[in-house]
PDB file of C-alpha atoms and ligand atoms in Angstrom:
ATOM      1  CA  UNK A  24      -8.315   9.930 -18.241  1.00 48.00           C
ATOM      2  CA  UNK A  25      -9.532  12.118 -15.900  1.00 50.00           C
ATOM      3  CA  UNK A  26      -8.807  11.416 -11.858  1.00 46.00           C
ATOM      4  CA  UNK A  27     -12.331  10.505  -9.889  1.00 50.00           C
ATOM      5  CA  UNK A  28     -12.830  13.199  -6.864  1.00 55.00           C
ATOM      6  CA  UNK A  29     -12.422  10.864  -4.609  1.00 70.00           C
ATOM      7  CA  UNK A  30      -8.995   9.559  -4.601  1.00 87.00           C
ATOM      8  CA  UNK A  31      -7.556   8.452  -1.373  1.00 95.00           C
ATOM      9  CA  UNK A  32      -3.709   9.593  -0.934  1.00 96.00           C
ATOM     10  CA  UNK A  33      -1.201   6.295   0.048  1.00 97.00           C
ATOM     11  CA  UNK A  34       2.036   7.834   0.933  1.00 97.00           C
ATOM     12  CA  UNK A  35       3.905   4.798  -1.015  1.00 97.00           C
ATOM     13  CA  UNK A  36       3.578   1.409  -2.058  1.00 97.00           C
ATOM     14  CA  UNK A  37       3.270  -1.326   0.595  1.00 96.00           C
ATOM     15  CA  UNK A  38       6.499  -3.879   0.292  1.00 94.00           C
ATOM     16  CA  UNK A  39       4.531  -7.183   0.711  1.00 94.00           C
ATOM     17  CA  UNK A  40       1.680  -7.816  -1.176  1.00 95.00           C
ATOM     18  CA  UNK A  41       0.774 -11.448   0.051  1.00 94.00           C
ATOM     19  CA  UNK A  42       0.848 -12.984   3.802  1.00 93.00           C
ATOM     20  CA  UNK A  43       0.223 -16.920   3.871  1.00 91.00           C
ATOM     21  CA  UNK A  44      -0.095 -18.262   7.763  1.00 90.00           C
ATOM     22  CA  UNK A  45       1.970 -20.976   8.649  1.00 86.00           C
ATOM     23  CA  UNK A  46       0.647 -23.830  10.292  1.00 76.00           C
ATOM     24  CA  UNK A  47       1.004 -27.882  10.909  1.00 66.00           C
ATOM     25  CA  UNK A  48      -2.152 -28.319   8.728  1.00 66.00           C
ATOM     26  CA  UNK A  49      -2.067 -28.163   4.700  1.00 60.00           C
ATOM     27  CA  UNK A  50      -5.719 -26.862   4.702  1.00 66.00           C
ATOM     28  CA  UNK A  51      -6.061 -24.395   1.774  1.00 72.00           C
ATOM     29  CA  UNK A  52      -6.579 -20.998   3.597  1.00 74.00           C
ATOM     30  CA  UNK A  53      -9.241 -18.542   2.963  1.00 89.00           C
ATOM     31  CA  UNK A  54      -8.285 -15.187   0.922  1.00 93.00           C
ATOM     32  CA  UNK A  55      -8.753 -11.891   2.383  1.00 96.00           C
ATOM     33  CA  UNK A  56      -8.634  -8.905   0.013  1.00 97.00           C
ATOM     34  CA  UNK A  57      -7.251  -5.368   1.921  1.00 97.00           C
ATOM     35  CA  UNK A  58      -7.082  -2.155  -0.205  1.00 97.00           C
ATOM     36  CA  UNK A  59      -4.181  -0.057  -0.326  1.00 98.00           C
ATOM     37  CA  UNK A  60      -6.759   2.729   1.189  1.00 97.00           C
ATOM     38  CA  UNK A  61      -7.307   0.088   4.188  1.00 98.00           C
ATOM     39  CA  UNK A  62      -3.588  -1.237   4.616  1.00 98.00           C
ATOM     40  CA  UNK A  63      -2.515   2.814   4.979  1.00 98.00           C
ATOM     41  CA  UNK A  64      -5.072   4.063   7.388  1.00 98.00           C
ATOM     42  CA  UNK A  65      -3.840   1.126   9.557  1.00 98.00           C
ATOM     43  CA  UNK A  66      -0.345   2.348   8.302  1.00 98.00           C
ATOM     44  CA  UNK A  67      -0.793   5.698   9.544  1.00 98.00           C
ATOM     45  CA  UNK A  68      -3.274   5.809  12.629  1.00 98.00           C
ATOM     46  CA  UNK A  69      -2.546   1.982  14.148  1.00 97.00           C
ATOM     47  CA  UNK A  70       1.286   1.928  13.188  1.00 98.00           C
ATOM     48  CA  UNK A  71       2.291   5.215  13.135  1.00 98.00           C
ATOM     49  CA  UNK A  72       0.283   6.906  15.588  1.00 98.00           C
ATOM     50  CA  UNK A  73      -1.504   9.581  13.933  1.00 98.00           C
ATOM     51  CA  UNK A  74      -5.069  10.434  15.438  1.00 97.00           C
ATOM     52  CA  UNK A  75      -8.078   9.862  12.941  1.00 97.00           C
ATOM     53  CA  UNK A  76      -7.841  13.470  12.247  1.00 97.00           C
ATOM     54  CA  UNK A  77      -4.659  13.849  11.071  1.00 98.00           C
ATOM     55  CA  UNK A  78      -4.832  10.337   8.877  1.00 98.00           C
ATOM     56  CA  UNK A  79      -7.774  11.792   7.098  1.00 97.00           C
ATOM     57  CA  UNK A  80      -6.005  14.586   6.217  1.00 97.00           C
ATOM     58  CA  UNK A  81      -2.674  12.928   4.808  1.00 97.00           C
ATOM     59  CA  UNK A  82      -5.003  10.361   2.950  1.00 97.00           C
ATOM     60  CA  UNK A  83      -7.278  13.523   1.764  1.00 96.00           C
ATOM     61  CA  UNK A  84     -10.599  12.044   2.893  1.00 96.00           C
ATOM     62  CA  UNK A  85     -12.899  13.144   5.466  1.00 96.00           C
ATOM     63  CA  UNK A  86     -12.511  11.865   9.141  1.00 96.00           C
ATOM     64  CA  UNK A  87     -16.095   9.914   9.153  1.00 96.00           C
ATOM     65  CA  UNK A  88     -14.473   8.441   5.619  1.00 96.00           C
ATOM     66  CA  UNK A  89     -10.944   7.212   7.132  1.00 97.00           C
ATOM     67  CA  UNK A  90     -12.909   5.845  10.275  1.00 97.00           C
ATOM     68  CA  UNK A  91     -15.427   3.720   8.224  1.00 96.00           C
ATOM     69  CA  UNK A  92     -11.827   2.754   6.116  1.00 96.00           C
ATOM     70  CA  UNK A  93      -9.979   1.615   9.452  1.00 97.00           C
ATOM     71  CA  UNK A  94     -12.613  -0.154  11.017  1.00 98.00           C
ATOM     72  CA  UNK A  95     -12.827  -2.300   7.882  1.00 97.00           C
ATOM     73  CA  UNK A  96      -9.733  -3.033   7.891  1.00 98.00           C
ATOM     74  CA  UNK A  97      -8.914  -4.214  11.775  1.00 98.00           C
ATOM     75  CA  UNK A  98     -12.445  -6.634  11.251  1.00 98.00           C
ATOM     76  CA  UNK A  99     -10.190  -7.963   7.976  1.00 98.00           C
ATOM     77  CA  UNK A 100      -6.924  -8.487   9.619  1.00 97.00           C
ATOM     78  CA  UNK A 101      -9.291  -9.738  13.201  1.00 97.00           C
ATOM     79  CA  UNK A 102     -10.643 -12.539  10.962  1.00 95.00           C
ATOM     80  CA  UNK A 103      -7.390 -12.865   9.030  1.00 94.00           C
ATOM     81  CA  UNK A 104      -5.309 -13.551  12.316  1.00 93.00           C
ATOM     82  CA  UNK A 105      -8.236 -15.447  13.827  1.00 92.00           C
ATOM     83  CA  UNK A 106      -9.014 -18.025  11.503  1.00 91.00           C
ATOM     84  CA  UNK A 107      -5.560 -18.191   9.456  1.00 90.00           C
ATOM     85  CA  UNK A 108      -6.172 -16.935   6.218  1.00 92.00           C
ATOM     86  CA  UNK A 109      -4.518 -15.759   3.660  1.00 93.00           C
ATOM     87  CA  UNK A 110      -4.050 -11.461   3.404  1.00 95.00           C
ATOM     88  CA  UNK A 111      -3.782 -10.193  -0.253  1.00 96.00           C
ATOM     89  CA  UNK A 112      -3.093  -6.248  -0.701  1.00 97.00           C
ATOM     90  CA  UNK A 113      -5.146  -5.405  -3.549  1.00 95.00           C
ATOM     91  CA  UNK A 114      -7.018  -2.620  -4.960  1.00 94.00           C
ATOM     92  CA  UNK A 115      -8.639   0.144  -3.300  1.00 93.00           C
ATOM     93  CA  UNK A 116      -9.262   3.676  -4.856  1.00 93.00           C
ATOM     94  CA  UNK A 117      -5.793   5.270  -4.470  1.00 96.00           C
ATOM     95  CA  UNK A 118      -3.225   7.249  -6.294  1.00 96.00           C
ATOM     96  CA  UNK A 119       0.303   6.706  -4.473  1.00 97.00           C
ATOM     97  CA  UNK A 120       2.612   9.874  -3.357  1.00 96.00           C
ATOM     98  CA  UNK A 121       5.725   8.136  -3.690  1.00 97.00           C
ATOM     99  CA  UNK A 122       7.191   4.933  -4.615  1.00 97.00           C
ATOM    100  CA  UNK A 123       9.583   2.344  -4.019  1.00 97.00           C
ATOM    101  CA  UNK A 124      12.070   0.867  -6.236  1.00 96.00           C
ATOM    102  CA  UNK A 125      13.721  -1.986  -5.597  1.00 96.00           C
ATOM    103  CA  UNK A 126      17.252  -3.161  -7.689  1.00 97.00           C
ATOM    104  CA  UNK A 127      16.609  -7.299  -8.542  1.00 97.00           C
ATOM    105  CA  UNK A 128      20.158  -7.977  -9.053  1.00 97.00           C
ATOM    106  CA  UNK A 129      21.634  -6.458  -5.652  1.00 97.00           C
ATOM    107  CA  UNK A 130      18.381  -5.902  -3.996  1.00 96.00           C
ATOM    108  CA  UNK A 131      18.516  -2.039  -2.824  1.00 96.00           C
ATOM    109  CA  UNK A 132      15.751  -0.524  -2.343  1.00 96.00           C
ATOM    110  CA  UNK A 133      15.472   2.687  -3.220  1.00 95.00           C
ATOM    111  CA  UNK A 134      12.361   5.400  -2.185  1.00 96.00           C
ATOM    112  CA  UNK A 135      10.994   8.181  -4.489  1.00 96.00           C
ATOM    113  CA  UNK A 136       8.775  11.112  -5.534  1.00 95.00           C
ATOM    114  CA  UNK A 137       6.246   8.873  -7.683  1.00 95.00           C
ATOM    115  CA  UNK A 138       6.960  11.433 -10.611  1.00 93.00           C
ATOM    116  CA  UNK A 139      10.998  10.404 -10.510  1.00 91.00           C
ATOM    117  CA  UNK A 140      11.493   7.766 -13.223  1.00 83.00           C
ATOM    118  CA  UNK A 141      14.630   5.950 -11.918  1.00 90.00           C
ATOM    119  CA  UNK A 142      15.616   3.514 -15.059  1.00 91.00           C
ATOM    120  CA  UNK A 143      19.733   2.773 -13.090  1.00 95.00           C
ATOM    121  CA  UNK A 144      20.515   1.191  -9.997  1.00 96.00           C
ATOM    122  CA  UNK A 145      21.936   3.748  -8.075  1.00 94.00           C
ATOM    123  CA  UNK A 146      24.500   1.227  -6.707  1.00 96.00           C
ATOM    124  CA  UNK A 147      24.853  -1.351  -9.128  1.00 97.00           C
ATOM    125  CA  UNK A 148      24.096   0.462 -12.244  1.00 96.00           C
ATOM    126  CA  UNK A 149      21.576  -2.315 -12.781  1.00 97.00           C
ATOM    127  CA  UNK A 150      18.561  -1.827 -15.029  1.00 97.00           C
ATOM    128  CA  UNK A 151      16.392  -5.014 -13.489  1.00 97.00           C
ATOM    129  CA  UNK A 152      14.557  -2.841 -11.516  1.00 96.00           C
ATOM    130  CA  UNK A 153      11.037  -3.462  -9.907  1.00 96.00           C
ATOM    131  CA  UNK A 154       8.639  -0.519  -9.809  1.00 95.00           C
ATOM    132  CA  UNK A 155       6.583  -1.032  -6.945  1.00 96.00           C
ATOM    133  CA  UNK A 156       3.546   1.520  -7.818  1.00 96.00           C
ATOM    134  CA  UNK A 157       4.047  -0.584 -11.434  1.00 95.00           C
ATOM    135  CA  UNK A 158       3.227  -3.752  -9.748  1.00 94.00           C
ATOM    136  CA  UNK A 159       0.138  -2.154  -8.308  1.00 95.00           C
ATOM    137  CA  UNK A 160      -0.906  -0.280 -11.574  1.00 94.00           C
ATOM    138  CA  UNK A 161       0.209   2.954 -10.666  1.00 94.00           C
ATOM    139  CA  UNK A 162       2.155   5.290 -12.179  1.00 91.00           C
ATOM    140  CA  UNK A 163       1.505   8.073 -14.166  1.00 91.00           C
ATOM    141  CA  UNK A 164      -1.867   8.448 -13.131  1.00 93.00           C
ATOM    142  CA  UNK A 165      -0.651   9.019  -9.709  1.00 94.00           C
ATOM    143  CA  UNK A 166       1.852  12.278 -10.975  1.00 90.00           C
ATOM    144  CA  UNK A 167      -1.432  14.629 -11.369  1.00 77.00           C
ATOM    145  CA  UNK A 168      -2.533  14.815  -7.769  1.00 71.00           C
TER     146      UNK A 168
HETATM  147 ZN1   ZN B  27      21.445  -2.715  -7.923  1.00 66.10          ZN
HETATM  148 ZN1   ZN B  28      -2.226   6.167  -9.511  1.00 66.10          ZN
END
């Protein structure tokens, strides 16, 4: 299948998918979706420090792009933080860089090039693995970049 142009570039695969808010009241919260594009251009310029600049140019989008991206995101996580609802990391047009594996029987977690296909816990010899850009639906279509 051929790659659309306009890919963004996520270094790897958030850990945490889901963030419920904890509270005295058992009201049902709201649902906010964030995009892997939006949860790593708050990755890279709000947590890591990178100017706009440089973000747009490890995600491979223009700077007017990545600015339009991060400012959707901080009103998301404003309202999410605000009001108590419920973050889910989904979607967003991305291919992932690397990605994280994570051993389910002694829990190591282990980082990669997204084209290395680890199938063996490297400490456990384990073979319950969880494929993190898996879980997202990436994969191979991430390996052509
Ligand atoms: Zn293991
Ligand atoms: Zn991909």
């Amino acid at each position: 299948m051929p790659r659309p142009k306009n890919n963004r570039i996520v270094f790897e695969p958030p850990l945490y998918k889901v963030f419920v808010p904890k509270g005295e009241d058992s009201v049902k919260p709201g649902k906010v979706k964030i995009g892997l594009d939006e949860i790593e251009a708050v990755r890279l310029a709000d947590y890591n420090g990178l100017t706009h600049e440089e973000a747009s140019v490890a995600m491979q989008i223009s700077r007017s792009t990545f600015t339009r991206l991060i400012e959707k995101a901080r009103k998301k996580i404003a309202d999410i933080v605000i009001n108590g609802k419920e973050l889910v990391i989904e979607g967003g047009n991305v291919h992932f860089k690397n990605n994280v594996i994570k051993c389910l029987d002694c829990h190591v977690v282990v980082k990669t090039k997204i084209e290395e296909c680890i199938t063996e816990c490297p400490t456990c010899h384990s073979h319950n693995l969880l494929n993190f850009a898996g879980s997202y639906g990436h994969g191979d279509c991430c390996t052509n970049i």
